[in-house]
Amino acid sequence: EPEVTQTPSHQVTQMGQEVILRCVPISNHLYFYWYRQILGQKVEFLVSFYNNEISEKSEIFDDQFSVERPDGSNFTLKIRSTKLEDSAMYFCASSHFDGDYGYTFGSGTRLTVV
Amino acid sequence: SQKIEQNSEALNIQEGKTATLTCNYTNYSPAYLQWYRQDPGRGPVFLLLIRENEKEKRKERLKVTFDTTLKQSLFHITASQPADSATYLCALGRYSGAGSYQLTFGKGTKLSVIP
């Protein structure tokens, strides 16, 4: 069964550093998303991406965040200057018809900011 | 403000019984509602989607109902097994314009099936 692949599985970074989280969505999917989950809390929407541009973003997705689809397969989330409160599990997801048949989530990247 | 409530943080059930999980929402007009399973340290796994004009959906031992008047969905697992133990997430899909939907999750219900 096709999978969404995320790397790295765990990243530790110093406060103020930039991090790039990488994702390879399912190849024939058209919609891409980033979500995050702070430990013990709910899964929160960050951003959706379609047709090479952001289609929607949440209040969490401020100027320190950016997304890119640099080639036909990768989808990245960059956090420019990490803060302690950015520590969370970050999930990439993709879907074919924008959720009509469910989203496929990756296993996540656990980001720890120290 | 918009709210999604899964009314039990945790639910314990005996193996073989039917587990029923509830999802209530306020101030939403969802286009659809989805249920996911999440295991510790893993991403959510899609189980079922039900649209606003549908009342019930089934898939193997799973059944979802959707009542837009009550603003409630019920998720049933029949003949529950210890392997069904996980956190189950309710998520509402709302059309946000420009061909895009936003999926918003509830906090989840942790189901434990006791042998």
Short mmCIF file of C-alpha atoms in Angstrom, two decimals:
data_model
loop_
_atom_site.label_atom_id
_atom_site.label_comp_id
_atom_site.label_asym_id
_atom_site.label_seq_id
_atom_site.Cartn_x
_atom_site.Cartn_y
_atom_site.Cartn_z
CA GLU A 1 0.00 0.00 0.00
CA PRO A 2 1.36 3.49 -0.87
CA GLU A 3 2.84 5.44 2.02
CA VAL A 4 3.71 9.00 2.92
CA THR A 5 7.36 9.05 3.96
CA GLN A 6 8.77 11.59 6.41
CA THR A 7 12.37 12.28 7.32
CA PRO A 8 13.96 12.54 9.78
CA SER A 9 11.90 10.60 12.31
CA HIS A 10 13.42 12.65 15.14
CA GLN A 11 15.19 16.00 15.07
CA VAL A 12 16.76 17.84 17.97
CA THR A 13 17.67 21.46 17.37
CA GLN A 14 18.83 24.47 19.32
CA MET A 15 16.42 27.35 19.84
CA GLY A 16 16.81 29.90 17.06
CA GLN A 17 18.07 27.40 14.51
CA GLU A 18 16.36 26.64 11.21
CA VAL A 19 14.97 23.18 10.53
CA ILE A 20 13.61 21.57 7.39
CA LEU A 21 11.22 18.67 7.70
CA ARG A 22 10.87 16.52 4.61
CA CYS A 23 8.01 14.53 3.20
CA VAL A 24 7.42 12.39 0.14
CA PRO A 25 3.65 12.30 -0.46
CA ILE A 26 1.87 9.58 -2.40
CA SER A 27 2.74 10.07 -6.05
CA ASN A 28 -0.72 10.54 -7.59
CA HIS A 29 -2.06 12.72 -4.77
CA LEU A 30 -2.76 16.36 -5.52
CA TYR A 31 -3.27 17.92 -2.09
CA PHE A 32 -0.61 18.16 0.60
CA TYR A 33 -0.78 19.16 4.23
CA TRP A 34 1.24 19.72 7.34
CA TYR A 35 -0.23 19.12 10.77
CA ARG A 36 1.40 19.15 14.17
CA GLN A 37 0.62 17.50 17.50
CA ILE A 38 2.07 18.80 20.73
CA LEU A 39 2.47 15.97 23.24
CA GLY A 40 -0.87 15.05 24.77
CA GLN A 41 -2.81 17.50 22.63
CA LYS A 42 -4.88 17.27 19.49
CA VAL A 43 -3.68 17.16 15.91
CA GLU A 44 -3.64 20.76 14.62
CA PHE A 45 -3.80 21.99 11.05
CA LEU A 46 -0.89 24.11 9.83
CA VAL A 47 -1.14 24.47 6.07
CA SER A 48 -2.60 22.98 2.91
CA PHE A 49 -0.90 23.09 -0.49
CA TYR A 50 -2.37 22.54 -3.93
CA ASN A 51 -1.25 23.35 -7.45
CA ASN A 52 2.11 24.61 -6.20
CA GLU A 53 0.74 27.14 -3.80
CA ILE A 54 -0.64 27.45 -0.30
CA SER A 55 -4.42 27.06 -0.38
CA GLU A 56 -5.00 27.67 3.32
CA LYS A 57 -3.00 28.22 6.48
CA SER A 58 -3.86 28.40 10.15
CA GLU A 59 -2.98 31.07 12.68
CA ILE A 60 -0.13 28.87 13.85
CA PHE A 61 1.50 29.09 10.42
CA ASP A 62 3.11 32.49 10.84
CA ASP A 63 6.07 34.08 9.06
CA GLN A 64 8.58 31.69 10.59
CA PHE A 65 7.01 28.80 8.66
CA SER A 66 7.22 28.11 4.94
CA VAL A 67 6.45 25.20 2.66
CA GLU A 68 7.88 24.18 -0.65
CA ARG A 69 7.48 21.51 -3.26
CA PRO A 70 10.92 21.81 -4.84
CA ASP A 71 10.45 18.93 -7.29
CA GLY A 72 7.77 16.46 -8.30
CA SER A 73 8.12 14.30 -5.23
CA ASN A 74 9.24 16.19 -2.13
CA PHE A 75 7.21 18.50 0.12
CA THR A 76 9.07 20.38 2.83
CA LEU A 77 8.23 22.42 5.91
CA LYS A 78 10.81 24.96 7.01
CA ILE A 79 10.81 26.59 10.43
CA ARG A 80 13.12 29.56 10.24
CA SER A 81 13.95 30.33 13.86
CA THR A 82 12.75 27.60 16.15
CA LYS A 83 11.25 28.30 19.56
CA LEU A 84 10.81 25.96 22.50
CA GLU A 85 7.06 25.86 21.84
CA ASP A 86 7.66 24.48 18.35
CA SER A 87 8.53 21.14 19.96
CA ALA A 88 5.92 18.73 18.64
CA MET A 89 5.27 15.86 16.29
CA TYR A 90 4.90 17.16 12.75
CA PHE A 91 2.81 15.13 10.33
CA CYS A 92 2.73 15.41 6.59
CA ALA A 93 -0.39 14.17 4.81
CA SER A 94 -1.62 13.90 1.26
CA SER A 95 -4.93 13.22 -0.41
CA HIS A 96 -6.21 12.67 -3.91
CA PHE A 97 -9.44 14.65 -3.95
CA ASP A 98 -8.82 16.96 -1.05
CA GLY A 99 -10.06 14.59 1.61
CA ASP A 100 -12.97 12.92 -0.10
CA TYR A 101 -11.30 9.57 0.42
CA GLY A 102 -9.40 10.41 3.57
CA TYR A 103 -5.93 11.72 4.12
CA THR A 104 -2.85 9.51 4.23
CA PHE A 105 -0.55 10.60 7.02
CA GLY A 106 3.14 9.94 7.42
CA SER A 107 4.63 8.58 10.63
CA GLY A 108 5.75 12.04 11.65
CA THR A 109 8.91 13.88 12.63
CA ARG A 110 9.37 14.45 16.33
CA LEU A 111 10.94 17.90 16.67
CA THR A 112 12.58 18.74 19.97
CA VAL A 113 13.80 22.31 20.44
CA VAL A 114 16.28 22.74 23.30
CA SER B 1 -16.42 29.49 18.63
CA GLN B 2 -16.13 26.20 16.76
CA LYS B 3 -15.72 23.12 18.91
CA ILE B 4 -15.31 19.41 18.35
CA GLU B 5 -15.81 17.28 21.45
CA GLN B 6 -15.13 13.63 21.85
CA ASN B 7 -16.90 13.10 25.09
CA SER B 8 -14.69 10.41 26.58
CA GLU B 9 -10.97 10.78 26.96
CA ALA B 10 -10.76 7.08 27.69
CA LEU B 11 -13.06 4.11 27.24
CA ASN B 12 -12.48 0.59 28.56
CA ILE B 13 -14.45 -2.27 27.08
CA GLN B 14 -14.49 -6.03 27.33
CA GLU B 15 -13.31 -8.02 24.34
CA GLY B 16 -16.19 -9.07 22.11
CA LYS B 17 -18.43 -6.16 23.07
CA THR B 18 -19.35 -3.21 20.89
CA ALA B 19 -17.43 -0.01 21.52
CA THR B 20 -19.33 3.23 20.85
CA LEU B 21 -17.45 6.52 20.61
CA THR B 22 -19.12 9.90 20.33
CA CYS B 23 -18.15 13.06 18.48
CA ASN B 24 -20.13 16.26 18.97
CA TYR B 25 -19.55 19.57 17.28
CA THR B 26 -20.80 23.13 17.55
CA ASN B 27 -20.68 26.10 15.20
CA TYR B 28 -19.62 23.97 12.24
CA SER B 29 -21.20 23.17 8.93
CA PRO B 30 -19.04 20.24 7.91
CA ALA B 31 -19.05 18.89 4.39
CA TYR B 32 -17.98 15.54 5.80
CA LEU B 33 -16.73 13.84 8.93
CA GLN B 34 -13.86 11.38 9.11
CA TRP B 35 -12.68 8.91 11.74
CA TYR B 36 -9.04 8.03 12.21
CA ARG B 37 -7.11 5.64 14.39
CA GLN B 38 -3.87 6.77 16.01
CA ASP B 39 -1.38 4.51 17.76
CA PRO B 40 1.23 5.99 20.15
CA GLY B 41 4.00 7.83 18.30
CA ARG B 42 2.36 7.24 14.91
CA GLY B 43 0.38 9.28 12.43
CA PRO B 44 -3.41 9.03 12.17
CA VAL B 45 -4.72 6.25 9.93
CA PHE B 46 -7.90 6.93 7.96
CA LEU B 47 -10.81 4.61 8.72
CA LEU B 48 -14.09 6.01 7.39
CA LEU B 49 -15.59 9.12 5.84
CA ILE B 50 -19.26 10.07 5.98
CA ARG B 51 -20.71 13.00 4.06
CA GLU B 52 -23.24 15.52 5.34
CA ASN B 53 -26.05 13.95 3.31
CA GLU B 54 -25.33 10.41 4.55
CA LYS B 55 -26.76 8.84 7.70
CA GLU B 56 -24.65 5.73 8.09
CA LYS B 57 -21.53 4.07 6.69
CA ARG B 58 -20.12 0.61 7.35
CA LYS B 59 -16.78 -1.04 6.77
CA GLU B 60 -16.21 -4.54 8.11
CA ARG B 61 -16.65 -4.26 11.92
CA LEU B 62 -16.89 -0.47 11.84
CA LYS B 63 -20.02 1.63 11.61
CA VAL B 64 -20.35 5.41 11.60
CA THR B 65 -23.53 7.44 11.91
CA PHE B 66 -23.88 11.15 11.25
CA ASP B 67 -26.74 13.30 12.52
CA THR B 68 -26.37 16.89 11.31
CA THR B 69 -29.43 17.96 13.31
CA LEU B 70 -27.95 16.73 16.58
CA LYS B 71 -24.46 17.70 15.33
CA GLN B 72 -23.19 14.32 16.36
CA SER B 73 -21.41 11.28 14.96
CA LEU B 74 -21.26 7.87 16.58
CA PHE B 75 -18.46 5.42 15.80
CA HIS B 76 -19.05 1.75 16.58
CA ILE B 77 -16.60 -1.14 16.63
CA THR B 78 -18.44 -4.45 16.89
CA ALA B 79 -16.87 -7.64 18.28
CA SER B 80 -14.01 -5.56 19.67
CA GLN B 81 -10.55 -7.12 19.95
CA PRO B 82 -7.47 -6.14 21.98
CA ALA B 83 -5.86 -5.12 18.67
CA ASP B 84 -8.52 -2.38 18.39
CA SER B 85 -6.95 -0.62 21.39
CA ALA B 86 -5.83 2.81 20.17
CA THR B 87 -6.87 6.45 20.19
CA TYR B 88 -9.72 7.22 17.79
CA LEU B 89 -9.95 10.71 16.31
CA CYS B 90 -12.96 12.43 14.88
CA ALA B 91 -12.21 15.06 12.21
CA LEU B 92 -14.52 17.49 10.45
CA GLY B 93 -13.94 18.65 6.90
CA ARG B 94 -15.12 22.14 6.12
CA TYR B 95 -14.98 23.75 2.70
CA SER B 96 -12.68 26.73 3.06
CA GLY B 97 -12.90 28.10 -0.47
CA ALA B 98 -10.64 28.02 -3.53
CA GLY B 99 -11.22 24.28 -3.93
CA SER B 100 -9.79 23.48 -0.54
CA TYR B 101 -11.12 21.76 2.58
CA GLN B 102 -9.80 22.17 6.09
CA LEU B 103 -9.79 19.11 8.33
CA THR B 104 -10.09 19.85 12.05
CA PHE B 105 -9.53 17.14 14.64
CA GLY B 106 -11.02 16.41 18.01
CA LYS B 107 -8.79 15.41 20.92
CA GLY B 108 -9.59 11.74 20.54
CA THR B 109 -10.87 8.91 22.68
CA LYS B 110 -8.40 6.32 23.93
CA LEU B 111 -10.03 2.91 23.64
CA SER B 112 -8.73 -0.04 25.63
CA VAL B 113 -10.16 -3.47 24.84
CA ILE B 114 -9.63 -5.79 27.76
CA PRO B 115 -9.18 -9.51 27.02
#
